mmCIF file of C-alpha atoms in Angstrom:
data_model
loop_
_atom_site.group_PDB
_atom_site.id
_atom_site.type_symbol
_atom_site.label_atom_id
_atom_site.label_comp_id
_atom_site.label_asym_id
_atom_site.label_seq_id
_atom_site.Cartn_x
_atom_site.Cartn_y
_atom_site.Cartn_z
ATOM 1 C CA MET A 1323 45.511 40.529 -56.188
ATOM 2 C CA PRO A 1324 49.279 40.971 -55.548
ATOM 3 C CA PRO A 1325 50.954 38.022 -53.786
ATOM 4 C CA ALA A 1326 51.730 40.137 -50.705
ATOM 5 C CA TRP A 1327 48.070 41.003 -50.177
ATOM 6 C CA GLN A 1328 47.110 37.357 -50.691
ATOM 7 C CA GLY A 1329 49.438 36.658 -47.785
ATOM 8 C CA HIS A 1330 47.811 39.394 -45.692
ATOM 9 C CA LEU A 1331 44.322 38.022 -46.371
ATOM 10 C CA ALA A 1332 45.471 34.530 -45.420
ATOM 11 C CA MET A 1333 46.908 35.775 -42.126
ATOM 12 C CA LEU A 1334 43.766 37.791 -41.302
ATOM 13 C CA SER A 1335 41.783 34.561 -41.594
ATOM 14 C CA PHE A 1336 44.490 32.755 -39.623
ATOM 15 C CA SER A 1337 44.212 35.184 -36.701
ATOM 16 C CA MET A 1338 40.448 34.727 -36.443
ATOM 17 C CA LEU A 1339 40.633 30.917 -36.550
ATOM 18 C CA VAL A 1340 43.429 30.805 -33.978
ATOM 19 C CA SER A 1341 41.632 33.195 -31.612
ATOM 20 C CA LEU A 1342 38.630 30.883 -31.444
ATOM 21 C CA SER A 1343 40.920 27.998 -30.496
ATOM 22 C CA PHE A 1344 41.880 29.923 -27.335
ATOM 23 C CA THR A 1345 38.239 30.667 -26.521
ATOM 24 C CA PHE A 1346 36.951 27.149 -27.211
ATOM 25 C CA GLY A 1347 40.054 25.505 -25.777
ATOM 26 C CA HIS A 1348 39.579 27.295 -22.457
ATOM 27 C CA ILE A 1349 36.066 25.804 -22.233
ATOM 28 C CA VAL A 1350 37.218 22.165 -22.557
ATOM 29 C CA ALA A 1351 40.835 22.330 -21.322
ATOM 30 C CA ARG A 1352 40.003 20.477 -18.095
ATOM 31 C CA ASP A 1353 37.984 17.724 -19.815
ATOM 32 C CA MET A 1354 40.862 15.986 -21.583
ATOM 33 C CA ALA A 1355 44.631 15.728 -21.175
ATOM 34 C CA PRO A 1356 46.357 18.249 -23.505
ATOM 35 C CA ALA A 1357 48.605 15.634 -25.143
ATOM 36 C CA ALA A 1358 45.663 13.307 -25.843
ATOM 37 C CA LEU A 1359 43.514 16.148 -27.161
ATOM 38 C CA SER A 1360 46.340 17.354 -29.418
ATOM 39 C CA THR A 1361 46.970 13.839 -30.767
ATOM 40 C CA VAL A 1362 43.306 13.327 -31.685
ATOM 41 C CA ARG A 1363 43.082 16.723 -33.372
ATOM 42 C CA PHE A 1364 46.280 16.092 -35.367
ATOM 43 C CA ALA A 1365 45.010 12.671 -36.477
ATOM 44 C CA LEU A 1366 41.742 14.183 -37.731
ATOM 45 C CA ALA A 1367 43.555 17.108 -39.363
ATOM 46 C CA ALA A 1368 46.028 14.785 -41.128
ATOM 47 C CA ALA A 1369 43.164 12.678 -42.493
ATOM 48 C CA LEU A 1370 41.383 15.822 -43.687
ATOM 49 C CA LEU A 1371 44.459 17.200 -45.453
ATOM 50 C CA MET A 1372 45.115 13.818 -47.051
ATOM 51 C CA ALA A 1373 41.597 13.942 -48.517
ATOM 52 C CA VAL A 1374 42.092 17.552 -49.644
ATOM 53 C CA ALA A 1375 45.389 16.685 -51.337
ATOM 54 C CA LYS A 1376 43.742 13.762 -53.127
ATOM 55 C CA ALA A 1377 40.855 15.961 -54.298
ATOM 56 C CA MET A 1378 43.333 18.582 -55.550
ATOM 57 C CA ARG A 1379 45.459 15.833 -57.145
ATOM 58 C CA VAL A 1380 48.468 16.961 -55.156
ATOM 59 C CA PRO A 1381 50.876 14.054 -54.549
ATOM 60 C CA LEU A 1382 52.009 13.537 -50.966
ATOM 61 C CA ALA A 1383 55.113 11.512 -51.847
ATOM 62 C CA PRO A 1384 57.370 14.645 -51.737
ATOM 63 C CA VAL A 1385 56.480 14.988 -48.050
ATOM 64 C CA PHE A 1386 58.442 11.828 -47.263
ATOM 65 C CA HIS A 1387 61.522 13.110 -49.093
ATOM 66 C CA ARG A 1388 63.652 14.638 -46.323
ATOM 67 C CA PHE A 1389 60.811 14.082 -43.866
ATOM 68 C CA TRP A 1390 63.053 15.238 -41.017
ATOM 69 C CA ARG A 1391 62.215 18.860 -41.918
ATOM 70 C CA PHE A 1392 58.501 18.239 -41.373
ATOM 71 C CA GLY A 1393 59.274 16.264 -38.239
ATOM 72 C CA LEU A 1394 61.190 19.289 -36.957
ATOM 73 C CA MET A 1395 58.422 21.784 -37.751
ATOM 74 C CA GLY A 1396 55.762 19.381 -36.525
ATOM 75 C CA GLY A 1397 57.633 18.812 -33.280
ATOM 76 C CA LEU A 1398 57.757 22.557 -32.677
ATOM 77 C CA MET A 1399 54.027 22.858 -33.337
ATOM 78 C CA ALA A 1400 53.392 19.948 -30.967
ATOM 79 C CA VAL A 1401 55.231 21.835 -28.214
ATOM 80 C CA TYR A 1402 53.135 24.904 -28.988
ATOM 81 C CA PHE A 1403 49.759 23.141 -28.843
ATOM 82 C CA ILE A 1404 50.482 21.028 -25.756
ATOM 83 C CA THR A 1405 51.780 24.002 -23.747
ATOM 84 C CA MET A 1406 48.805 26.067 -24.944
ATOM 85 C CA PHE A 1407 46.252 23.658 -23.508
ATOM 86 C CA GLU A 1408 48.262 23.174 -20.323
ATOM 87 C CA ALA A 1409 48.222 26.979 -19.921
ATOM 88 C CA LEU A 1410 44.488 27.250 -20.642
ATOM 89 C CA ARG A 1411 43.858 24.945 -17.684
ATOM 90 C CA VAL A 1412 45.221 27.504 -15.225
ATOM 91 C CA THR A 1413 44.892 30.936 -16.854
ATOM 92 C CA SER A 1414 42.458 32.976 -18.959
ATOM 93 C CA ALA A 1415 42.059 32.840 -22.729
ATOM 94 C CA VAL A 1416 42.997 36.547 -23.004
ATOM 95 C CA SER A 1417 46.258 36.104 -21.052
ATOM 96 C CA THR A 1418 47.205 33.031 -23.079
ATOM 97 C CA ALA A 1419 46.423 34.832 -26.339
ATOM 98 C CA ALA A 1420 48.596 37.735 -25.180
ATOM 99 C CA VAL A 1421 51.561 35.389 -24.728
ATOM 100 C CA PHE A 1422 50.985 34.216 -28.302
ATOM 101 C CA THR A 1423 51.481 37.799 -29.501
ATOM 102 C CA LEU A 1424 55.113 37.686 -28.390
ATOM 103 C CA THR A 1425 55.809 35.464 -31.409
ATOM 104 C CA PRO A 1426 56.180 38.211 -34.082
ATOM 105 C CA LEU A 1427 59.268 39.700 -32.451
ATOM 106 C CA MET A 1428 60.665 36.196 -31.914
ATOM 107 C CA ALA A 1429 59.800 35.301 -35.531
ATOM 108 C CA ALA A 1430 61.644 38.355 -36.840
ATOM 109 C CA GLY A 1431 64.740 37.198 -34.955
ATOM 110 C CA PHE A 1432 64.455 33.660 -36.296
ATOM 111 C CA GLY A 1433 63.749 35.069 -39.766
ATOM 112 C CA TYR A 1434 67.143 36.771 -39.677
ATOM 113 C CA VAL A 1435 69.061 33.858 -38.155
ATOM 114 C CA ILE A 1436 67.488 31.072 -40.243
ATOM 115 C CA ALA A 1437 66.415 32.689 -43.529
ATOM 116 C CA ARG A 1438 68.475 35.916 -43.510
ATOM 117 C CA GLN A 1439 65.333 38.063 -43.642
ATOM 118 C CA TYR A 1440 66.071 41.626 -42.573
ATOM 119 C CA ALA A 1441 63.509 43.753 -40.719
ATOM 120 C CA SER A 1442 63.455 47.536 -41.164
ATOM 121 C CA ARG A 1443 63.754 49.907 -38.212
ATOM 122 C CA TRP A 1444 60.033 50.747 -38.528
ATOM 123 C CA THR A 1445 59.128 47.064 -38.441
ATOM 124 C CA LEU A 1446 61.273 46.451 -35.354
ATOM 125 C CA ILE A 1447 59.666 49.433 -33.582
ATOM 126 C CA ALA A 1448 56.207 48.071 -34.428
ATOM 127 C CA LEU A 1449 57.129 44.585 -33.214
ATOM 128 C CA THR A 1450 58.506 46.032 -29.976
ATOM 129 C CA ILE A 1451 55.311 48.043 -29.346
ATOM 130 C CA GLY A 1452 53.270 44.897 -29.923
ATOM 131 C CA ALA A 1453 55.477 42.901 -27.557
ATOM 132 C CA LEU A 1454 55.162 45.579 -24.848
ATOM 133 C CA GLY A 1455 51.378 45.507 -25.249
ATOM 134 C CA ALA A 1456 51.420 41.727 -24.903
ATOM 135 C CA ILE A 1457 53.595 41.911 -21.773
ATOM 136 C CA TRP A 1458 51.170 44.439 -20.244
ATOM 137 C CA VAL A 1459 48.305 41.964 -20.714
ATOM 138 C CA ILE A 1460 50.379 38.997 -19.522
ATOM 139 C CA PHE A 1461 51.050 40.805 -16.220
ATOM 140 C CA ARG A 1462 47.336 41.723 -16.026
ATOM 141 C CA ALA A 1463 47.995 45.475 -16.256
ATOM 142 C CA ASP A 1464 49.693 45.330 -12.846
ATOM 143 C CA LEU A 1465 52.839 47.465 -12.850
ATOM 144 C CA ASN A 1466 53.979 46.092 -9.488
ATOM 145 C CA ALA A 1467 53.654 42.512 -10.756
ATOM 146 C CA LEU A 1468 55.632 43.501 -13.862
ATOM 147 C CA LEU A 1469 58.401 45.101 -11.794
ATOM 148 C CA ARG A 1470 58.578 42.002 -9.587
ATOM 149 C CA PHE A 1471 58.309 39.804 -12.692
ATOM 150 C CA GLU A 1472 55.418 37.880 -11.153
ATOM 151 C CA ILE A 1473 54.339 35.811 -14.120
ATOM 152 C CA GLY A 1474 51.815 33.013 -13.774
ATOM 153 C CA PHE A 1475 52.782 29.382 -14.359
ATOM 154 C CA GLY A 1476 50.465 29.098 -17.378
ATOM 155 C CA GLU A 1477 51.873 32.206 -19.039
ATOM 156 C CA ALA A 1478 55.465 31.120 -18.375
ATOM 157 C CA LEU A 1479 54.830 27.641 -19.769
ATOM 158 C CA PHE A 1480 53.112 28.908 -22.903
ATOM 159 C CA THR A 1481 55.975 31.341 -23.540
ATOM 160 C CA LEU A 1482 58.035 28.232 -24.384
ATOM 161 C CA GLY A 1483 55.288 27.177 -26.801
ATOM 162 C CA ALA A 1484 55.235 30.613 -28.413
ATOM 163 C CA PHE A 1485 59.018 30.424 -28.797
ATOM 164 C CA ALA A 1486 58.649 27.093 -30.625
ATOM 165 C CA HIS A 1487 55.839 28.415 -32.837
ATOM 166 C CA ALA A 1488 57.887 31.471 -33.826
ATOM 167 C CA MET A 1489 60.527 29.290 -35.504
ATOM 168 C CA VAL A 1490 58.073 27.716 -37.949
ATOM 169 C CA PRO A 1491 57.577 30.490 -40.592
ATOM 170 C CA ALA A 1492 61.319 30.936 -41.147
ATOM 171 C CA LEU A 1493 61.879 27.175 -41.206
ATOM 172 C CA ALA A 1494 59.031 26.743 -43.703
ATOM 173 C CA ARG A 1495 60.559 29.353 -45.993
ATOM 174 C CA LYS A 1496 64.025 27.826 -45.645
ATOM 175 C CA LEU A 1497 63.192 24.105 -45.755
ATOM 176 C CA ALA A 1498 59.867 23.786 -47.597
ATOM 177 C CA HIS A 1499 60.258 26.148 -50.545
ATOM 178 C CA ASP A 1500 60.182 23.218 -52.972
ATOM 179 C CA VAL A 1501 56.767 21.846 -51.937
ATOM 180 C CA LYS A 1502 53.212 23.163 -52.117
ATOM 181 C CA PRO A 1503 51.408 24.646 -49.066
ATOM 182 C CA VAL A 1504 49.070 21.645 -48.729
ATOM 183 C CA GLN A 1505 52.080 19.291 -48.804
ATOM 184 C CA THR A 1506 53.892 21.366 -46.180
ATOM 185 C CA SER A 1507 50.773 21.489 -44.012
ATOM 186 C CA PHE A 1508 50.256 17.721 -44.233
ATOM 187 C CA GLY A 1509 53.904 16.985 -43.510
ATOM 188 C CA THR A 1510 54.013 19.338 -40.528
ATOM 189 C CA ILE A 1511 50.781 17.965 -39.060
ATOM 190 C CA LEU A 1512 52.014 14.392 -39.580
ATOM 191 C CA GLY A 1513 55.224 15.289 -37.768
ATOM 192 C CA ALA A 1514 53.220 16.853 -34.929
ATOM 193 C CA LEU A 1515 50.989 13.764 -34.775
ATOM 194 C CA ILE A 1516 53.977 11.444 -34.368
ATOM 195 C CA VAL A 1517 55.490 13.594 -31.598
ATOM 196 C CA THR A 1518 52.241 14.048 -29.646
ATOM 197 C CA ALA A 1519 51.305 10.359 -30.002
ATOM 198 C CA ILE A 1520 54.639 9.283 -28.506
ATOM 199 C CA TYR A 1521 54.570 11.910 -25.763
ATOM 200 C CA GLY A 1522 50.887 11.462 -24.945
ATOM 201 C CA ALA A 1523 50.626 7.656 -25.226
ATOM 202 C CA PRO A 1524 49.738 7.155 -21.520
ATOM 203 C CA ASP A 1525 47.032 9.855 -21.684
ATOM 204 C CA LEU A 1526 45.658 8.426 -24.936
ATOM 205 C CA ILE A 1527 45.236 5.023 -23.297
ATOM 206 C CA ALA A 1528 43.797 6.410 -20.055
ATOM 207 C CA THR A 1529 41.175 8.698 -21.637
ATOM 208 C CA ASP A 1530 37.540 7.527 -21.451
ATOM 209 C CA TYR A 1531 36.415 8.802 -24.860
ATOM 210 C CA ALA A 1532 32.804 7.627 -24.416
ATOM 211 C CA ALA A 1533 32.449 9.785 -21.309
ATOM 212 C CA LEU A 1534 33.553 13.029 -22.982
ATOM 213 C CA ARG A 1535 30.948 15.778 -23.258
ATOM 214 C CA PRO A 1536 29.572 16.503 -26.770
ATOM 215 C CA ALA A 1537 31.090 19.984 -26.444
ATOM 216 C CA VAL A 1538 34.548 18.416 -26.230
ATOM 217 C CA TRP A 1539 34.069 16.546 -29.512
ATOM 218 C CA LEU A 1540 32.727 19.691 -31.200
ATOM 219 C CA VAL A 1541 35.785 21.627 -30.058
ATOM 220 C CA ILE A 1542 38.115 18.825 -31.210
ATOM 221 C CA ILE A 1543 36.482 18.891 -34.660
ATOM 222 C CA TYR A 1544 36.845 22.676 -34.824
ATOM 223 C CA LEU A 1545 40.470 22.460 -33.716
ATOM 224 C CA ALA A 1546 41.226 19.759 -36.297
ATOM 225 C CA VAL A 1547 39.451 21.343 -39.266
ATOM 226 C CA ALA A 1548 39.814 25.091 -38.757
ATOM 227 C CA ALA A 1549 42.471 25.741 -36.139
ATOM 228 C CA THR A 1550 44.876 23.004 -37.297
ATOM 229 C CA ALA A 1551 44.421 22.033 -40.964
ATOM 230 C CA GLY A 1552 43.038 25.439 -41.956
ATOM 231 C CA SER A 1553 45.488 27.560 -39.986
ATOM 232 C CA PHE A 1554 48.505 25.427 -40.996
ATOM 233 C CA PHE A 1555 47.584 25.832 -44.654
ATOM 234 C CA LEU A 1556 47.072 29.603 -44.265
ATOM 235 C CA LEU A 1557 50.355 29.971 -42.382
ATOM 236 C CA GLN A 1558 52.375 28.045 -44.983
ATOM 237 C CA TYR A 1559 50.591 29.913 -47.806
ATOM 238 C CA ALA A 1560 51.411 33.292 -46.276
ATOM 239 C CA ALA A 1561 54.995 32.294 -45.381
ATOM 240 C CA GLN A 1562 55.786 31.964 -49.108
ATOM 241 C CA ARG A 1563 54.489 35.516 -49.750
ATOM 242 C CA LEU A 1564 55.513 37.561 -46.705
ATOM 243 C CA PRO A 1565 58.606 37.875 -44.492
ATOM 244 C CA ALA A 1566 58.463 35.821 -41.289
ATOM 245 C CA GLY A 1567 58.016 38.846 -39.010
ATOM 246 C CA LYS A 1568 55.027 40.131 -40.971
ATOM 247 C CA VAL A 1569 53.472 36.684 -41.170
ATOM 248 C CA MET A 1570 53.510 36.455 -37.400
ATOM 249 C CA ALA A 1571 52.476 40.117 -37.003
ATOM 250 C CA TYR A 1572 48.873 39.079 -37.505
ATOM 251 C CA THR A 1573 49.034 37.287 -34.184
ATOM 252 C CA TYR A 1574 48.640 40.798 -32.755
ATOM 253 C CA LEU A 1575 44.983 40.567 -33.719
ATOM 254 C CA VAL A 1576 44.422 37.443 -31.627
ATOM 255 C CA PRO A 1577 43.889 39.120 -28.205
ATOM 256 C CA SER A 1578 41.412 41.552 -29.788
ATOM 257 C CA TRP A 1579 39.484 38.658 -31.318
ATOM 258 C CA VAL A 1580 39.500 36.826 -27.965
ATOM 259 C CA VAL A 1581 38.210 39.923 -26.141
ATOM 260 C CA LEU A 1582 35.426 40.129 -28.750
ATOM 261 C CA TRP A 1583 34.536 36.419 -28.425
ATOM 262 C CA ASP A 1584 34.499 36.686 -24.613
ATOM 263 C CA LEU A 1585 32.074 39.597 -24.899
ATOM 264 C CA LEU A 1586 29.808 37.943 -27.490
ATOM 265 C CA LEU A 1587 29.823 34.401 -26.066
ATOM 266 C CA HIS A 1588 30.103 35.025 -22.335
ATOM 267 C CA GLY A 1589 29.187 38.693 -21.845
ATOM 268 C CA LYS A 1590 32.605 39.138 -20.224
ATOM 269 C CA THR A 1591 34.300 42.554 -20.367
ATOM 270 C CA GLN A 1592 37.955 43.355 -19.664
ATOM 271 C CA PRO A 1593 39.393 46.129 -17.435
ATOM 272 C CA LEU A 1594 40.230 49.328 -19.300
ATOM 273 C CA MET A 1595 43.868 49.259 -18.161
ATOM 274 C CA LEU A 1596 44.265 45.746 -19.569
ATOM 275 C CA LEU A 1597 42.681 46.827 -22.859
ATOM 276 C CA LEU A 1598 45.486 49.379 -23.263
ATOM 277 C CA GLY A 1599 47.797 46.443 -23.948
ATOM 278 C CA VAL A 1600 45.364 45.083 -26.543
ATOM 279 C CA PHE A 1601 45.235 48.504 -28.225
ATOM 280 C CA ALA A 1602 49.051 48.535 -28.366
ATOM 281 C CA THR A 1603 49.022 45.242 -30.265
ATOM 282 C CA LEU A 1604 46.518 46.704 -32.746
ATOM 283 C CA LEU A 1605 48.762 49.753 -33.199
ATOM 284 C CA ALA A 1606 51.672 47.423 -33.943
ATOM 285 C CA LEU A 1607 49.664 45.657 -36.656
ATOM 286 C CA LEU A 1608 48.659 48.973 -38.280
ATOM 287 C CA MET A 1609 52.294 50.107 -38.258
ATOM 288 C CA LEU A 1610 53.352 46.879 -39.967
ATOM 289 C CA LEU A 1611 50.641 47.227 -42.603
ATOM 290 C CA LYS A 1612 51.765 50.807 -43.257
ATOM 291 C CA ALA A 1613 55.314 49.576 -43.712
ATOM 292 C CA GLU A 1614 54.076 46.951 -46.204
ATOM 293 C CA ALA A 1615 52.057 49.535 -48.160
ATOM 294 C CA SER A 1616 55.023 51.885 -48.423
#
């Protein structure tokens, strides 16, 4: 399989894993402080990746050479995850996932500024269509709310997280080209763990872990194994094979996955007008795949 298609397959898996983190995260967002939850998940994910690296006989010493780069990427991911769970406390999983789909256009901009990756006109058109679809969902398919720029607190907060997340693919390509994906993933998660542990220290101390519902622990395990360790590895793997904008383009699938999970798990349907925004994000992904094929 050509390297580019390996990257596409990795990002398809990434989009599915990430979408479930929105769905599951919405269920338990009020049970535990976001900073404490993120710290626990990063600690479990770091331990898991350390074991994986040992099993694969991949040394982790290179991670601590110029560790500042992983601290930077990890700090950005910490901002993303903390703002995500803060947003899920006050808004829907679909709206939060829609904000996440703003990252491809942001990533294309950072790809140019940081790694000098140029996007074609077709790619920029596709990214713009996807961003417009995301904005339509963010404003709940309400044209008047869009014109008045009435954005919810959760969506506005998570936009900052999406902005931080969008920097990571270009930074990984620029700063971590000399290390393996599992090393990059471990270093980034370790950096995120340090940042969230410092920021969330009061919440970590105040949390009554014995009183948490079993569902919370199941979600934390999923977030640590699949949505953190797994998605970090897939993202770093794809970032070495695809331009930053196309790596993040697969985030356009996330709202569609979330709509599907809401239907299958909760029997919840979405208004047709809102689904138009979801369809626009799917169109953007198809346009990007066509550009890759040509």
